[in-house]
mmCIF file of C-alpha atoms in Angstrom:
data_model
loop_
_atom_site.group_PDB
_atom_site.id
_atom_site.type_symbol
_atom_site.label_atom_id
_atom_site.label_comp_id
_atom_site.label_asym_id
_atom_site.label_seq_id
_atom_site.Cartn_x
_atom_site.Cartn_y
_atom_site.Cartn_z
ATOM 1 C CA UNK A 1 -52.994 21.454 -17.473
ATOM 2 C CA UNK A 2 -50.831 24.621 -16.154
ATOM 3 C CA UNK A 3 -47.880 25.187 -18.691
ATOM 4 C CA UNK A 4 -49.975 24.157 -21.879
ATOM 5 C CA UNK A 5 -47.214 21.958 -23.197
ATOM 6 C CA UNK A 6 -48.944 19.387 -24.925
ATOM 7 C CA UNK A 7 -48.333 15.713 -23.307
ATOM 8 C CA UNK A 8 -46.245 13.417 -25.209
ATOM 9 C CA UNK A 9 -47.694 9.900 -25.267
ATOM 10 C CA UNK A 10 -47.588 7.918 -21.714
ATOM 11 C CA UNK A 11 -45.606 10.740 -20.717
ATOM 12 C CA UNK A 12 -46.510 11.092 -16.697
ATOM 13 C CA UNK A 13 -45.327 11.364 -13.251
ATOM 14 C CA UNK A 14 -46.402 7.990 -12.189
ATOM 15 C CA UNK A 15 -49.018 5.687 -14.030
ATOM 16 C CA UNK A 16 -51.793 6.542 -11.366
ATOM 17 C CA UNK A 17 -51.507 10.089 -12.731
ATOM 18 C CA UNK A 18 -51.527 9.141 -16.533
ATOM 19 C CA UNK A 19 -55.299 10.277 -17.281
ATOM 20 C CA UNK A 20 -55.195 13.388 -15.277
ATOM 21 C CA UNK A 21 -54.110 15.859 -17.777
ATOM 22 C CA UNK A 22 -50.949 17.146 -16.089
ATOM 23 C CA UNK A 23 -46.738 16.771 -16.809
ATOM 24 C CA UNK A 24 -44.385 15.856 -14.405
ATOM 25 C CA UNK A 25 -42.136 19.155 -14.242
ATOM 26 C CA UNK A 26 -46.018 20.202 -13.314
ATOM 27 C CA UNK A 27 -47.033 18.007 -10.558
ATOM 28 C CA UNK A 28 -43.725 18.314 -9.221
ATOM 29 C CA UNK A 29 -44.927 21.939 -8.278
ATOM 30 C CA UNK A 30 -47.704 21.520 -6.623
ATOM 31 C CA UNK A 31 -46.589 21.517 -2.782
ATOM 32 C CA UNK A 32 -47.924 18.995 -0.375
ATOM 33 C CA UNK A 33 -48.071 19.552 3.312
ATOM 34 C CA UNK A 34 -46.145 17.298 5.623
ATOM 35 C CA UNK A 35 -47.867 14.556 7.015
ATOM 36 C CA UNK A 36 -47.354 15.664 10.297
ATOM 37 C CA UNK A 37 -48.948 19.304 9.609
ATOM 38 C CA UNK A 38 -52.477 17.642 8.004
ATOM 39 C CA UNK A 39 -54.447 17.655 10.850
ATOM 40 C CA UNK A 40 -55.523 20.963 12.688
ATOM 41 C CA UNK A 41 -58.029 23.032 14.223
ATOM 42 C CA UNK A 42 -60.465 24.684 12.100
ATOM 43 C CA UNK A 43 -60.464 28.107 13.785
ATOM 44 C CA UNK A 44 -57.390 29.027 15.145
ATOM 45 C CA UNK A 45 -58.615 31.046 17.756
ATOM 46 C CA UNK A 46 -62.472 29.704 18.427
ATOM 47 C CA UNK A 47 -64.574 31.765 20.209
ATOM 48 C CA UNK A 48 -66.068 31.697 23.459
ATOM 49 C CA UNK A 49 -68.756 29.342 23.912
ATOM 50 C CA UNK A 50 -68.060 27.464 20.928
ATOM 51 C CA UNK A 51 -69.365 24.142 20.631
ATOM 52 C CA UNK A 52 -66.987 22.278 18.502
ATOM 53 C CA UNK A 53 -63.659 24.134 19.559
ATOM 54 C CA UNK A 54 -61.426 21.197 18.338
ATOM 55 C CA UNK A 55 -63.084 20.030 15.225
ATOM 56 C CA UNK A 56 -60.512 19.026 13.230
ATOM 57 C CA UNK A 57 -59.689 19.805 9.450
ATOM 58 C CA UNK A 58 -57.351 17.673 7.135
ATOM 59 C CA UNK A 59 -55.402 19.547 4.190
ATOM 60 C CA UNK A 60 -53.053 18.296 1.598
ATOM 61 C CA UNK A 61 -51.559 21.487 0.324
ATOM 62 C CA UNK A 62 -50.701 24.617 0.358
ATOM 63 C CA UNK A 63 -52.516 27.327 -0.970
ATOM 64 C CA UNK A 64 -49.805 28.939 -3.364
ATOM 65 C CA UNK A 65 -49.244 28.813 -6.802
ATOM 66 C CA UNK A 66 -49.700 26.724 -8.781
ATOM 67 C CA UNK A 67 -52.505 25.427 -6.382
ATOM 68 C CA UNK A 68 -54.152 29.007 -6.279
ATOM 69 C CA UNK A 69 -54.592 29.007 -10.328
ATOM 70 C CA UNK A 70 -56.364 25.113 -10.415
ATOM 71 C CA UNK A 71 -58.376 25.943 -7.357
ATOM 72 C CA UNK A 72 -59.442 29.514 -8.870
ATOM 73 C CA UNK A 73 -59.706 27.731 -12.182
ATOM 74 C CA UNK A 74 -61.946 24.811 -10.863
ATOM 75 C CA UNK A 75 -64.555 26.948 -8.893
ATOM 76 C CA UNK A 76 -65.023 29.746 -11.752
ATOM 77 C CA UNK A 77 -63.755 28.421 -14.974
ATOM 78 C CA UNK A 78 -65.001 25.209 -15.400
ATOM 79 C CA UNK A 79 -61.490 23.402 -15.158
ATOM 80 C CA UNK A 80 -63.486 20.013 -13.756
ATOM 81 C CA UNK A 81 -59.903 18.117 -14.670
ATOM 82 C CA UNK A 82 -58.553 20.428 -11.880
ATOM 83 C CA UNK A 83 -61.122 19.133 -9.686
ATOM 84 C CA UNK A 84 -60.468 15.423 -10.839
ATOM 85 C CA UNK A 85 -56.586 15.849 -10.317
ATOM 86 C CA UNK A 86 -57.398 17.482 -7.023
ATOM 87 C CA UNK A 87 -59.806 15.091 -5.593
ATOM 88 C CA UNK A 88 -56.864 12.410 -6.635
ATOM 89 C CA UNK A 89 -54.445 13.696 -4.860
ATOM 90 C CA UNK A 90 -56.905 13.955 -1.710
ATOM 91 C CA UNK A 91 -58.136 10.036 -2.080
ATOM 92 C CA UNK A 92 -54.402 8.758 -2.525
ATOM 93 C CA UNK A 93 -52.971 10.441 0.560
ATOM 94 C CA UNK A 94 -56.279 10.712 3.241
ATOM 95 C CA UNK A 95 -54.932 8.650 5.437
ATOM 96 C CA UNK A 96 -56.461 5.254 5.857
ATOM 97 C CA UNK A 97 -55.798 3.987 8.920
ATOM 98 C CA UNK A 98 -57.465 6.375 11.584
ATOM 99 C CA UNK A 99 -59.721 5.007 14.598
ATOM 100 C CA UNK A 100 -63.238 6.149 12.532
ATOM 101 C CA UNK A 101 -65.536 3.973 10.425
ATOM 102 C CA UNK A 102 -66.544 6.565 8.210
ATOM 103 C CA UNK A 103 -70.398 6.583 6.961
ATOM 104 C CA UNK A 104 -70.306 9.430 4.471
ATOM 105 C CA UNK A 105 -68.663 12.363 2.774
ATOM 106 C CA UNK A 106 -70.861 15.601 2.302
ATOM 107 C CA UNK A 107 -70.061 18.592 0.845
ATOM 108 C CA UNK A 108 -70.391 22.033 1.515
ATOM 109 C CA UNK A 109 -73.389 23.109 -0.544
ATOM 110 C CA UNK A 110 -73.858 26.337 -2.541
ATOM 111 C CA UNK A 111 -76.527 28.148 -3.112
ATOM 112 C CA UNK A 112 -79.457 27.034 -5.354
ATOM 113 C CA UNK A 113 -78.589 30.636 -7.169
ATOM 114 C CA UNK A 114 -74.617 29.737 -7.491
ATOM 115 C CA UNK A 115 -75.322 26.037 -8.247
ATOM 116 C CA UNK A 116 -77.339 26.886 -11.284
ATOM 117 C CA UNK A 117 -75.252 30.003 -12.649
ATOM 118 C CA UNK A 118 -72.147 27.386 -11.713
ATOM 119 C CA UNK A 119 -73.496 24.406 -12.902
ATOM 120 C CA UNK A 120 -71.569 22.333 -10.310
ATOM 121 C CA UNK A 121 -69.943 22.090 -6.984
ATOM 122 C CA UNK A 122 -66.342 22.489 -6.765
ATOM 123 C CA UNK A 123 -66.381 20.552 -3.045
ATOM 124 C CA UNK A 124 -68.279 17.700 -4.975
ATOM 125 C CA UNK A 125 -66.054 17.391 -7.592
ATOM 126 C CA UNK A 126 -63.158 17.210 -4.688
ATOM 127 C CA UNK A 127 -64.781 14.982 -2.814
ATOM 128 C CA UNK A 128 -65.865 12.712 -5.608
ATOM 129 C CA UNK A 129 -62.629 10.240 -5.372
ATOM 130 C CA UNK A 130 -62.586 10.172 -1.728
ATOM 131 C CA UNK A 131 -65.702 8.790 -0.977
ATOM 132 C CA UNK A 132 -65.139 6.155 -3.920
ATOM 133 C CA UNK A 133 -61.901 5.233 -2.322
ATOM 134 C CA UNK A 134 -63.298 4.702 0.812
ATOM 135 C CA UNK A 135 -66.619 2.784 -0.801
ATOM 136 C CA UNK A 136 -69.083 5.457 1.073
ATOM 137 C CA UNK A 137 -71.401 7.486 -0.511
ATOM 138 C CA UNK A 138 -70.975 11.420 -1.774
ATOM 139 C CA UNK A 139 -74.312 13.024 -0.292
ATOM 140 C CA UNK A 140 -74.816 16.128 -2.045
ATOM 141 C CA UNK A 141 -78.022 16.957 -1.213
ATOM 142 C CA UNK A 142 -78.140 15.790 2.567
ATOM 143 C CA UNK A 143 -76.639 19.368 3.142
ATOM 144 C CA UNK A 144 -78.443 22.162 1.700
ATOM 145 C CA UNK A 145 -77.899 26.450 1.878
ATOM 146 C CA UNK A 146 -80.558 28.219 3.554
ATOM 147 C CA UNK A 147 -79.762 31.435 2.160
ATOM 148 C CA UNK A 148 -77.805 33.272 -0.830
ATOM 149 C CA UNK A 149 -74.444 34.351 1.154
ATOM 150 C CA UNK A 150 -72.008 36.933 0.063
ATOM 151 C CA UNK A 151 -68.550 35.374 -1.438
ATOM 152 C CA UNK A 152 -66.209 34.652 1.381
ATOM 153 C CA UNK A 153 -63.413 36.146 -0.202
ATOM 154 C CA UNK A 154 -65.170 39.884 -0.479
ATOM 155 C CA UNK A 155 -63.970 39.384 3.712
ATOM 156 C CA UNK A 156 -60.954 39.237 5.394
ATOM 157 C CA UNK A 157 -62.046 39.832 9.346
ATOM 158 C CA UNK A 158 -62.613 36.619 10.122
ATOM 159 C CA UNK A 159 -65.863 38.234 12.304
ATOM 160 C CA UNK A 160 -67.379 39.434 9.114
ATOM 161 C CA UNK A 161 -66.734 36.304 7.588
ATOM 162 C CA UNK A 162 -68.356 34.249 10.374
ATOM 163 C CA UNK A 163 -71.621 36.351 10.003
ATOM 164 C CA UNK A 164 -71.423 35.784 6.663
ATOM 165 C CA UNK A 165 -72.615 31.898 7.004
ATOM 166 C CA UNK A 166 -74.097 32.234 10.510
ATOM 167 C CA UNK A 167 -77.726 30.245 10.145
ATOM 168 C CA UNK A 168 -76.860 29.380 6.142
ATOM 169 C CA UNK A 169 -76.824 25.737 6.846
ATOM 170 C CA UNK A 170 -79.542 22.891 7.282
ATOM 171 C CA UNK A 171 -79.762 19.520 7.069
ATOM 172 C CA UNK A 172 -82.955 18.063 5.132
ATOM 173 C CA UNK A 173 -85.356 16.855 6.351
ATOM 174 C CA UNK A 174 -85.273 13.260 4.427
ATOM 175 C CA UNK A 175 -81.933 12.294 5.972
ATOM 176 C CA UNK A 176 -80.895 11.099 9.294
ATOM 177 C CA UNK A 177 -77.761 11.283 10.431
ATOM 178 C CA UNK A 178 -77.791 10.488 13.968
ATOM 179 C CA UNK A 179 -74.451 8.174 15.199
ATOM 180 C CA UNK A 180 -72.836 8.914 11.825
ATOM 181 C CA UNK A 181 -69.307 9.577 11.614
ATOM 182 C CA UNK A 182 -68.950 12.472 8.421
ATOM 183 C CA UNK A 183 -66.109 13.317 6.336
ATOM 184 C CA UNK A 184 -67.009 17.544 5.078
ATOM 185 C CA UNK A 185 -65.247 18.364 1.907
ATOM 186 C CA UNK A 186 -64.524 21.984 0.822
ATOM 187 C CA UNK A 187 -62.225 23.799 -1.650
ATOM 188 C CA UNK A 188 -60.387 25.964 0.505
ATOM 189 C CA UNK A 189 -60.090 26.601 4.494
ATOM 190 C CA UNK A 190 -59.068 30.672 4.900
ATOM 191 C CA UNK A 191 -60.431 31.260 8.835
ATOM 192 C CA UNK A 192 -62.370 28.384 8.914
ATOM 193 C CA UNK A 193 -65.946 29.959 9.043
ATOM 194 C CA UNK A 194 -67.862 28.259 6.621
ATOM 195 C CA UNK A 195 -66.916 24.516 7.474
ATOM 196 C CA UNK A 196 -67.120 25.518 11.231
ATOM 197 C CA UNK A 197 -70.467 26.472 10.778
ATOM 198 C CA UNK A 198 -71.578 23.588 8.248
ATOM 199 C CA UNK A 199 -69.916 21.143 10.792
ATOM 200 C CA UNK A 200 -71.780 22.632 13.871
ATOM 201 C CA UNK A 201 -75.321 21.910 11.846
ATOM 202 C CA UNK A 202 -73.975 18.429 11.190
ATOM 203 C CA UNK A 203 -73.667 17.948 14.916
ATOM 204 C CA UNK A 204 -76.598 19.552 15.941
ATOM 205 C CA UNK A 205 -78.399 17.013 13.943
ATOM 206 C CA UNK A 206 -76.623 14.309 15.261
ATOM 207 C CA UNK A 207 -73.380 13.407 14.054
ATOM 208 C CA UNK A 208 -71.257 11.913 16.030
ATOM 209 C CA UNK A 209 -68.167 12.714 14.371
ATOM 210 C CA UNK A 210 -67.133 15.462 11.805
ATOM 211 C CA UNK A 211 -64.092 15.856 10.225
ATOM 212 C CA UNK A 212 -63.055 17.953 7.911
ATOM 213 C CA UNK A 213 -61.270 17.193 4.322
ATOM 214 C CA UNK A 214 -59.957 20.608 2.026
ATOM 215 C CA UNK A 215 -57.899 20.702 -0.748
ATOM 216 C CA UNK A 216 -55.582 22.987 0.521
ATOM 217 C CA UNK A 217 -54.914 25.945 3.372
ATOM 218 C CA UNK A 218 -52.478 28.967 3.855
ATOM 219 C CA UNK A 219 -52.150 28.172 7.452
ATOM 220 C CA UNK A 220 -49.062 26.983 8.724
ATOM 221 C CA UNK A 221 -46.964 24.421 10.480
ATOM 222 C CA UNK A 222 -47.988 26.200 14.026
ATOM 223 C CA UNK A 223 -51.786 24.741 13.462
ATOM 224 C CA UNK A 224 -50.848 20.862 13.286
ATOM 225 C CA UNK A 225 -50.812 17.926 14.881
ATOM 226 C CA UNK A 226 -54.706 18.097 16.233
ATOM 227 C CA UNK A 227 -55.797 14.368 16.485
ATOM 228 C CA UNK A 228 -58.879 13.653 14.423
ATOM 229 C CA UNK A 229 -60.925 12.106 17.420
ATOM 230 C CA UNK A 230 -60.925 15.064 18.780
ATOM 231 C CA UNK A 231 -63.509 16.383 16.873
ATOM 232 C CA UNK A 232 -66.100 13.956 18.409
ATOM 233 C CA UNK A 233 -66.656 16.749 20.898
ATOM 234 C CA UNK A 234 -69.840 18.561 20.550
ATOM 235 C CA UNK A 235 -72.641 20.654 22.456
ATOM 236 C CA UNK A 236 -74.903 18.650 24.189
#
């Protein structure tokens, strides 16, 4: 999958991994967080009056090569094995004994313009394994986009990037999510604007728990160690 070598038969890290497309000397690259550093805050420094200042976000790697190229690779060149290692990786090590009976995972929507240039969401393909593992459904249309937004990455003041998604979130109409407990799946968490702002519609319609699930982060060891249940706070 990232040095091209072809795989010699029933070659594989471990027998879990043998139908995901990628060598050991491979998956031996890819850099997982320490369990203790999973759990954080999504904004690092949330703002005043914010409603959910201690949502909490759970990451299994790091964003650095050769995460970066499967990530990049996933979201604009089709590599849906990335996705399917990815969203592996994320069901084998989300841990399974925390104090939430979780109803659903959702993820973060794109645009109905991106979706059909795109073809498919990255978070859905992520999230895919996850919410199999934990025999919940994957509600990809419970969450919708309001509005075409800008790519994230064309900002890097976390301000502008907040604006960006303010308002670009709804939940539809058909679903009621009132007392559920929600796991929100995206690729990547930069500043933690978009699932901040996703999660804060989630809880505005009634959630009573959101946590959220990415792929991987470049934050650092300084950002850990936020308990989960802490992100059953919410405006009233």
């Amino acid at each position: 999958m990232l040095c091209g070598r072809v795989l010699a038969e029933g070659e594989n890290c471990d027998e879990q991994m043998k139908n995901l497309q990628i060598c050991s000397q491979c998956l031996c690259r890819i850099s997982v967080r320490p369990e203790e550093e999973r759990f954080f805050t999504c904004l690092s420094d949330p703002y005043e009056g914010d409603p959910i200042p201690d949502f909490a976000v759970w990451a299994l790697l790091r964003y650095e090569m050769p995460v970066t190229k499967l990530l990049r690779n996933l979201k604009f060149q089709s590599w849906l094995y990335a996705g399917k290692l990815l969203g592996h990786l994320i069901a084998r090590e989300f841990p399974d004994d925390l104090p939430v009976r979780w109803d659903a995972v959702i993820p973060v929507p794109l645009s109905r313009q991106r979706m059909r240039k795109r073809g498919y969401n990255q978070a859905s393909v992520l999230g895919a394994e996850l919410a199999e593992k934990l025999g919940i459904p994957l509600l990809e249309e419970a969450l919708v986009r309001t509005r075409n937004t800008h790519q994230q990455s064309r900002y890097s003041d976390p301000v502008q990037r907040s604006e960006n998604v303010e308002s670009a979130f709804a939940v539809e109409e058909a679903w009621d999510i009132k007392g559920w407990n929600i796991l929100l799946v995206d690729d990547i968490l930069t500043t933690g604007a978009t699932l901040h702002e996703a999660a804060r519609v989630l809880y505005e319609a009634g959630a009573s728990c959101v946590t959220g699930v990415v792929a991987a982060t470049h934050r650092g060891k300084e950002d850990g160690n936020v308990h989960p249940a802490s992100s059953k706070q919410r405006k009233n």
